Amino acid sequence: MGSVGEILKHPDELYPLVKLIWSVWDAEKQILQEPHWSFCYSMLAKVSRSFCLVIHQLSPQLRDALCIFYLVLRALDTVEDDMSIPTEVKEPILMAFHHHIYDTDWHFSCGKKEYKILMDEFHHVSIAFLELRSSYREIIEDVTMRMGAGMTKYICKEVETIDDYDEYCHYVAGLVGLGLSRLLHASGVEILATDSLSESVGLFLQKTNIIRDYLQDINEIPKPRMFWPRQIWSKYANELEDFKYKENSIKAVQCLNEMVTNALLHVEDCLKLMSDLQDPAVLRSCAIPQIMAMGTLALCYNNIQVFRGAVKMRRGLGAKIFDQTRTMSDVYGAFYDFSSILMS
């Protein structure tokens, strides 16, 4: 729920926290009784509670499609993330993943904790996937195929240039934005957003995660995962891992600030896409992650703690965002507030 100290410092966040906890309980009660759907929604809550909460506000048909879309791509990402899998094993799995989602007998043991459970019992996801409308299945299959191929390209290729960085983020997140726009359009609730706007929504979230997760990725065992582009970090250090060390703190923060500035290039597109959304529930489900990303960038900017440990938004503040994001005016207000914090 958040530490007592945090609540005492920010008493206005207590009520939103309580409401959020109640929303979690209420969402869990809505889980369907069929074993495969029960598994999918309970797993979604484990791998991304925030996303699970925002999609529960949508119509059941669209909610189911987004749940499976997220879990399929999370499973694909789990294969890519597991650095213990030999390249010769990983590559064909990534390339064929869009076929595996049709196979209710397929599973592959990898990942850790809840991600390992997702992979070991992936047949539940496949069964649920096959129950979706054909238009949804085709979109999910296409995005999975394109993402798997893109991930394969970067198994052994380092992110050297800013163009590489944008291309990698396109494969692992820009395609997610494109897929979400297509799913919303297929559901009949939204017009189809342009590819460039949909792409920016995904890139903004992905770049925020890459910035925030520097220490986790650089310390990955058996080998580090490095996504910061050499074109940026090489201005400030000889090796990307140099930023971990105290003597390089000034240069580390300078590099961090350039990375944050690069991510902020996508903000205008994100706001434009959200302003075009018609359905209030869809706006809310799209806006909350975007506002959280903007808040995370404001927290990371000029903050040496990115290189020392976890930098996370307060749970109470996250609950407040969840509670108060209703209209596009709320979105503009939140982005303005976090921009002001970042500027200061």
Short mmCIF file of C-alpha atoms in Angstrom, two decimals:
data_model
loop_
_atom_site.label_atom_id
_atom_site.label_comp_id
_atom_site.label_asym_id
_atom_site.label_seq_id
_atom_site.Cartn_x
_atom_site.Cartn_y
_atom_site.Cartn_z
CA MET A 1 0.00 0.00 0.00
CA GLY A 2 2.95 2.35 0.42
CA SER A 3 4.98 3.19 3.49
CA VAL A 4 3.41 5.02 6.45
CA GLY A 5 6.06 7.72 6.08
CA GLU A 6 5.03 8.41 2.49
CA ILE A 7 1.36 8.61 3.47
CA LEU A 8 2.11 11.05 6.30
CA LYS A 9 4.06 13.27 3.90
CA HIS A 10 1.32 13.09 1.26
CA PRO A 11 -2.01 12.61 3.10
CA ASP A 12 -3.97 13.58 -0.04
CA GLU A 13 -2.84 10.28 -1.58
CA LEU A 14 -4.41 8.06 1.10
CA TYR A 15 -7.96 8.10 -0.28
CA PRO A 16 -6.85 7.35 -3.88
CA LEU A 17 -4.71 4.50 -2.53
CA VAL A 18 -7.67 2.97 -0.72
CA LYS A 19 -9.82 3.37 -3.85
CA LEU A 20 -7.14 1.72 -5.96
CA ILE A 21 -6.89 -1.26 -3.60
CA TRP A 22 -10.66 -1.60 -3.77
CA SER A 23 -10.47 -1.46 -7.59
CA VAL A 24 -7.93 -4.31 -7.53
CA TRP A 25 -10.25 -6.45 -5.44
CA ASP A 26 -13.22 -5.58 -7.65
CA ALA A 27 -11.26 -6.41 -10.82
CA GLU A 28 -10.23 -9.77 -9.39
CA LYS A 29 -13.89 -10.62 -8.72
CA GLN A 30 -14.70 -10.03 -12.40
CA ILE A 31 -12.33 -12.76 -13.61
CA LEU A 32 -14.17 -15.34 -15.68
CA GLN A 33 -14.57 -18.84 -14.30
CA GLU A 34 -13.16 -20.76 -17.27
CA PRO A 35 -9.67 -21.97 -16.26
CA HIS A 36 -7.90 -20.40 -19.24
CA TRP A 37 -9.47 -16.95 -18.76
CA SER A 38 -8.97 -17.13 -15.01
CA PHE A 39 -5.28 -17.88 -15.63
CA CYS A 40 -4.92 -15.06 -18.17
CA TYR A 41 -6.43 -12.34 -16.01
CA SER A 42 -4.69 -13.46 -12.84
CA MET A 43 -1.40 -13.60 -14.77
CA LEU A 44 -2.00 -10.16 -16.25
CA ALA A 45 -2.44 -8.78 -12.74
CA LYS A 46 0.89 -10.33 -11.75
CA VAL A 47 2.94 -9.08 -14.72
CA SER A 48 1.27 -5.65 -14.97
CA ARG A 49 -1.26 -4.70 -12.31
CA SER A 50 -1.61 -1.16 -13.65
CA PHE A 51 -2.44 -2.32 -17.19
CA CYS A 52 -4.82 -4.94 -15.80
CA LEU A 53 -6.70 -2.22 -13.94
CA VAL A 54 -7.03 0.17 -16.87
CA ILE A 55 -8.32 -2.44 -19.33
CA HIS A 56 -10.96 -3.66 -16.88
CA GLN A 57 -12.85 -0.45 -17.65
CA LEU A 58 -13.32 -1.45 -21.30
CA SER A 59 -16.04 -3.54 -22.92
CA PRO A 60 -15.59 -7.30 -22.27
CA GLN A 61 -14.77 -8.13 -25.90
CA LEU A 62 -12.09 -5.43 -26.23
CA ARG A 63 -10.81 -6.13 -22.72
CA ASP A 64 -10.26 -9.81 -23.57
CA ALA A 65 -8.44 -8.94 -26.80
CA LEU A 66 -6.09 -6.50 -25.05
CA CYS A 67 -5.45 -8.96 -22.22
CA ILE A 68 -4.34 -11.66 -24.67
CA PHE A 69 -2.42 -9.17 -26.83
CA TYR A 70 -0.44 -8.08 -23.78
CA LEU A 71 0.24 -11.62 -22.53
CA VAL A 72 1.36 -12.89 -25.95
CA LEU A 73 3.82 -10.02 -26.31
CA ARG A 74 4.94 -10.35 -22.70
CA ALA A 75 5.70 -14.02 -23.33
CA LEU A 76 7.62 -13.11 -26.49
CA ASP A 77 9.51 -10.50 -24.48
CA THR A 78 10.29 -13.09 -21.79
CA VAL A 79 12.08 -15.23 -24.39
CA GLU A 80 14.03 -12.20 -25.61
CA ASP A 81 14.88 -11.07 -22.06
CA ASP A 82 16.25 -14.44 -20.87
CA MET A 83 19.98 -14.09 -21.46
CA SER A 84 20.62 -17.72 -20.47
CA ILE A 85 18.95 -19.03 -23.66
CA PRO A 86 21.56 -19.76 -26.37
CA THR A 87 21.15 -17.68 -29.51
CA GLU A 88 20.68 -20.75 -31.70
CA VAL A 89 17.70 -21.74 -29.51
CA LYS A 90 16.25 -18.27 -28.99
CA GLU A 91 16.24 -17.11 -32.61
CA PRO A 92 13.90 -19.77 -34.08
CA ILE A 93 11.49 -19.38 -31.15
CA LEU A 94 11.23 -15.62 -31.71
CA MET A 95 10.78 -16.09 -35.45
CA ALA A 96 8.04 -18.73 -35.04
CA PHE A 97 6.23 -17.29 -32.02
CA HIS A 98 3.28 -16.11 -34.13
CA HIS A 99 2.70 -19.77 -35.03
CA HIS A 100 3.08 -21.01 -31.44
CA ILE A 101 0.14 -18.90 -30.25
CA TYR A 102 -2.16 -21.18 -32.29
CA ASP A 103 -0.73 -24.35 -30.70
CA THR A 104 -2.48 -25.21 -27.44
CA ASP A 105 0.23 -27.78 -26.62
CA TRP A 106 3.19 -25.39 -26.99
CA HIS A 107 5.17 -24.08 -24.02
CA PHE A 108 8.78 -23.16 -23.35
CA SER A 109 10.35 -22.96 -19.92
CA CYS A 110 12.28 -19.72 -19.42
CA GLY A 111 12.14 -16.51 -17.42
CA LYS A 112 11.78 -16.12 -13.67
CA LYS A 113 8.97 -16.02 -11.11
CA GLU A 114 5.59 -15.11 -12.66
CA TYR A 115 7.12 -14.97 -16.15
CA LYS A 116 8.23 -18.59 -15.82
CA ILE A 117 4.67 -19.55 -14.85
CA LEU A 118 3.36 -17.69 -17.90
CA MET A 119 5.74 -19.61 -20.18
CA ASP A 120 5.22 -23.00 -18.52
CA GLU A 121 1.43 -22.71 -18.79
CA PHE A 122 1.22 -20.78 -22.04
CA HIS A 123 -1.43 -23.18 -23.34
CA HIS A 124 -4.02 -21.21 -21.35
CA VAL A 125 -3.13 -18.09 -23.36
CA SER A 126 -3.37 -20.01 -26.64
CA ILE A 127 -6.80 -21.40 -25.76
CA ALA A 128 -8.07 -17.92 -24.91
CA PHE A 129 -6.47 -16.48 -28.06
CA LEU A 130 -8.36 -18.95 -30.24
CA GLU A 131 -11.66 -17.76 -28.73
CA LEU A 132 -11.12 -14.15 -29.89
CA ARG A 133 -12.73 -12.72 -33.01
CA SER A 134 -10.76 -13.49 -36.16
CA SER A 135 -10.06 -9.79 -36.76
CA TYR A 136 -8.39 -9.55 -33.35
CA ARG A 137 -6.42 -12.76 -33.89
CA GLU A 138 -5.07 -11.53 -37.22
CA ILE A 139 -3.82 -8.27 -35.69
CA ILE A 140 -2.17 -10.05 -32.75
CA GLU A 141 -0.54 -12.60 -35.05
CA ASP A 142 0.81 -9.90 -37.40
CA VAL A 143 2.29 -7.78 -34.60
CA THR A 144 3.80 -10.87 -32.94
CA MET A 145 5.41 -11.95 -36.22
CA ARG A 146 6.91 -8.50 -36.88
CA MET A 147 8.09 -8.08 -33.30
CA GLY A 148 9.71 -11.51 -33.17
CA ALA A 149 11.61 -10.83 -36.39
CA GLY A 150 12.77 -7.45 -35.08
CA MET A 151 13.92 -8.91 -31.78
CA THR A 152 15.92 -11.51 -33.69
CA LYS A 153 17.76 -8.73 -35.49
CA TYR A 154 18.98 -7.31 -32.17
CA ILE A 155 20.00 -10.57 -30.46
CA CYS A 156 23.62 -10.04 -31.44
CA LYS A 157 23.45 -6.45 -32.72
CA GLU A 158 24.23 -3.62 -30.30
CA VAL A 159 22.35 -0.34 -30.25
CA GLU A 160 24.99 1.93 -31.75
CA THR A 161 23.19 4.92 -33.21
CA ILE A 162 20.07 6.86 -32.30
CA ASP A 163 18.51 5.36 -35.44
CA ASP A 164 19.28 1.88 -34.03
CA TYR A 165 17.70 2.94 -30.74
CA ASP A 166 14.52 4.10 -32.47
CA GLU A 167 14.44 0.95 -34.60
CA TYR A 168 14.85 -1.36 -31.59
CA CYS A 169 12.14 0.54 -29.71
CA HIS A 170 9.93 0.29 -32.80
CA TYR A 171 10.21 -3.50 -32.78
CA VAL A 172 9.58 -3.98 -29.06
CA ALA A 173 7.11 -1.13 -28.39
CA GLY A 174 6.24 0.90 -31.48
CA LEU A 175 4.58 -2.19 -32.92
CA VAL A 176 2.59 -2.49 -29.70
CA GLY A 177 1.24 1.02 -30.26
CA LEU A 178 0.35 0.16 -33.85
CA GLY A 179 -1.36 -3.04 -32.72
CA LEU A 180 -3.36 -1.26 -30.02
CA SER A 181 -4.62 1.31 -32.52
CA ARG A 182 -5.65 -1.46 -34.91
CA LEU A 183 -7.43 -3.39 -32.14
CA LEU A 184 -9.32 -0.27 -31.03
CA HIS A 185 -10.33 0.38 -34.65
CA ALA A 186 -11.39 -3.26 -35.16
CA SER A 187 -13.59 -3.01 -32.07
CA GLY A 188 -15.48 -0.11 -33.67
CA VAL A 189 -14.92 2.35 -30.81
CA GLU A 190 -12.15 4.47 -32.37
CA ILE A 191 -10.96 5.72 -35.73
CA LEU A 192 -7.61 4.32 -36.87
CA ALA A 193 -4.74 6.52 -35.67
CA THR A 194 -1.85 7.25 -38.01
CA ASP A 195 1.16 4.96 -37.79
CA SER A 196 3.46 7.79 -36.68
CA LEU A 197 1.24 8.76 -33.74
CA SER A 198 0.68 5.14 -32.68
CA GLU A 199 4.42 4.49 -32.91
CA SER A 200 5.27 7.47 -30.69
CA VAL A 201 2.97 6.22 -27.92
CA GLY A 202 4.92 2.95 -27.79
CA LEU A 203 8.35 4.58 -28.10
CA PHE A 204 7.62 7.03 -25.29
CA LEU A 205 6.81 4.21 -22.87
CA GLN A 206 9.71 2.01 -23.98
CA LYS A 207 12.33 4.73 -23.78
CA THR A 208 11.12 5.63 -20.30
CA ASN A 209 11.54 2.00 -19.21
CA ILE A 210 15.02 1.77 -20.77
CA ILE A 211 16.13 4.91 -18.93
CA ARG A 212 14.65 3.86 -15.60
CA ASP A 213 15.99 0.28 -15.82
CA TYR A 214 19.65 1.16 -16.52
CA LEU A 215 21.02 -0.53 -13.39
CA GLN A 216 18.82 -3.63 -13.66
CA ASP A 217 19.80 -4.17 -17.30
CA ILE A 218 23.52 -3.47 -16.88
CA ASN A 219 23.68 -5.94 -13.96
CA GLU A 220 21.76 -8.68 -15.79
CA ILE A 221 23.19 -12.18 -15.28
CA PRO A 222 24.74 -14.00 -17.14
CA LYS A 223 25.44 -10.90 -19.29
CA PRO A 224 24.25 -7.30 -19.33
CA ARG A 225 21.51 -6.00 -21.59
CA MET A 226 22.42 -2.61 -23.03
CA PHE A 227 19.94 -0.45 -24.94
CA TRP A 228 21.28 3.05 -24.39
CA PRO A 229 22.66 4.13 -27.81
CA ARG A 230 26.43 4.41 -28.05
CA GLN A 231 25.97 7.61 -30.07
CA ILE A 232 24.72 9.28 -26.86
CA TRP A 233 26.59 7.57 -24.01
CA SER A 234 30.00 7.57 -25.71
CA LYS A 235 30.08 11.37 -25.31
CA TYR A 236 30.28 10.87 -21.56
CA ALA A 237 32.11 7.56 -20.88
CA ASN A 238 34.32 4.90 -22.43
CA GLU A 239 31.94 2.11 -21.42
CA LEU A 240 28.23 2.22 -20.59
CA GLU A 241 28.80 0.44 -17.26
CA ASP A 242 31.13 3.26 -16.15
CA PHE A 243 28.07 5.22 -15.06
CA LYS A 244 27.59 2.80 -12.15
CA TYR A 245 30.66 4.15 -10.39
CA LYS A 246 30.62 7.15 -8.09
CA GLU A 247 33.59 8.88 -9.71
CA ASN A 248 31.58 9.19 -12.94
CA SER A 249 28.46 10.70 -11.36
CA ILE A 250 28.57 14.06 -13.13
CA LYS A 251 28.98 12.54 -16.58
CA ALA A 252 26.38 9.89 -15.78
CA VAL A 253 23.75 12.53 -14.99
CA GLN A 254 24.64 14.54 -18.09
CA CYS A 255 24.10 11.43 -20.23
CA LEU A 256 20.88 10.61 -18.38
CA ASN A 257 19.52 14.08 -19.09
CA GLU A 258 20.23 13.69 -22.80
CA MET A 259 18.44 10.33 -22.79
CA VAL A 260 15.40 11.88 -21.08
CA THR A 261 15.42 14.75 -23.57
CA ASN A 262 15.39 12.22 -26.42
CA ALA A 263 12.34 10.49 -24.92
CA LEU A 264 10.50 13.81 -24.57
CA LEU A 265 10.59 14.24 -28.36
CA HIS A 266 7.57 11.87 -28.49
CA VAL A 267 5.35 13.82 -26.10
CA GLU A 268 3.64 16.01 -28.70
CA ASP A 269 2.61 12.98 -30.76
CA CYS A 270 1.33 11.18 -27.66
CA LEU A 271 -0.85 14.14 -26.69
CA LYS A 272 -2.17 14.43 -30.25
CA LEU A 273 -3.16 10.76 -30.37
CA MET A 274 -4.91 10.93 -27.01
CA SER A 275 -6.77 14.13 -27.96
CA ASP A 276 -8.25 12.26 -30.95
CA LEU A 277 -9.71 9.43 -28.85
CA GLN A 278 -13.51 9.42 -28.61
CA ASP A 279 -14.34 6.82 -25.95
CA PRO A 280 -13.71 8.05 -22.35
CA ALA A 281 -12.74 4.58 -21.12
CA VAL A 282 -10.25 4.16 -23.98
CA LEU A 283 -8.78 7.61 -23.26
CA ARG A 284 -8.35 6.70 -19.61
CA SER A 285 -6.72 3.34 -20.39
CA CYS A 286 -4.29 5.02 -22.80
CA ALA A 287 -3.61 8.17 -20.77
CA ILE A 288 -2.76 6.67 -17.38
CA PRO A 289 0.38 4.80 -18.61
CA GLN A 290 1.46 7.90 -20.57
CA ILE A 291 1.12 10.17 -17.53
CA MET A 292 2.99 7.63 -15.39
CA ALA A 293 5.80 7.64 -17.97
CA MET A 294 5.97 11.44 -17.93
CA GLY A 295 6.09 11.38 -14.15
CA THR A 296 8.87 8.78 -14.22
CA LEU A 297 10.95 10.91 -16.60
CA ALA A 298 10.50 13.92 -14.30
CA LEU A 299 11.67 11.74 -11.43
CA CYS A 300 14.69 10.43 -13.35
CA TYR A 301 15.87 13.75 -14.78
CA ASN A 302 19.08 14.97 -13.13
CA ASN A 303 18.77 12.12 -10.60
CA ILE A 304 21.93 10.12 -9.83
CA GLN A 305 19.77 7.47 -8.12
CA VAL A 306 19.02 6.01 -11.56
CA PHE A 307 22.58 4.63 -11.40
CA ARG A 308 22.42 3.59 -7.73
CA GLY A 309 19.11 1.75 -7.29
CA ALA A 310 15.44 1.63 -8.20
CA VAL A 311 13.75 4.92 -9.09
CA LYS A 312 9.99 4.52 -8.88
CA MET A 313 7.01 6.78 -8.57
CA ARG A 314 5.27 6.71 -5.19
CA ARG A 315 2.37 4.28 -5.10
CA GLY A 316 0.20 7.02 -3.66
CA LEU A 317 0.98 9.35 -6.54
CA GLY A 318 0.27 6.56 -9.02
CA ALA A 319 -3.07 5.94 -7.29
CA LYS A 320 -3.85 9.66 -7.48
CA ILE A 321 -3.15 9.67 -11.23
CA PHE A 322 -5.39 6.62 -11.64
CA ASP A 323 -8.17 8.31 -9.66
CA GLN A 324 -8.00 11.77 -11.25
CA THR A 325 -7.45 10.99 -14.94
CA ARG A 326 -10.86 11.30 -16.60
CA THR A 327 -10.71 13.82 -19.43
CA MET A 328 -8.18 15.25 -21.87
CA SER A 329 -8.00 18.35 -19.66
CA ASP A 330 -6.77 16.10 -16.85
CA VAL A 331 -4.12 14.70 -19.19
CA TYR A 332 -2.90 18.14 -20.23
CA GLY A 333 -2.81 19.20 -16.59
CA ALA A 334 -0.77 16.20 -15.50
CA PHE A 335 1.73 16.62 -18.34
CA TYR A 336 2.04 20.31 -17.50
CA ASP A 337 2.67 19.56 -13.81
CA PHE A 338 5.36 16.97 -14.53
CA SER A 339 6.93 19.22 -17.16
CA SER A 340 7.17 21.98 -14.57
CA ILE A 341 8.84 19.59 -12.11
CA LEU A 342 11.28 18.49 -14.80
CA MET A 343 12.04 22.08 -15.79
CA SER A 344 12.71 23.07 -12.19
#
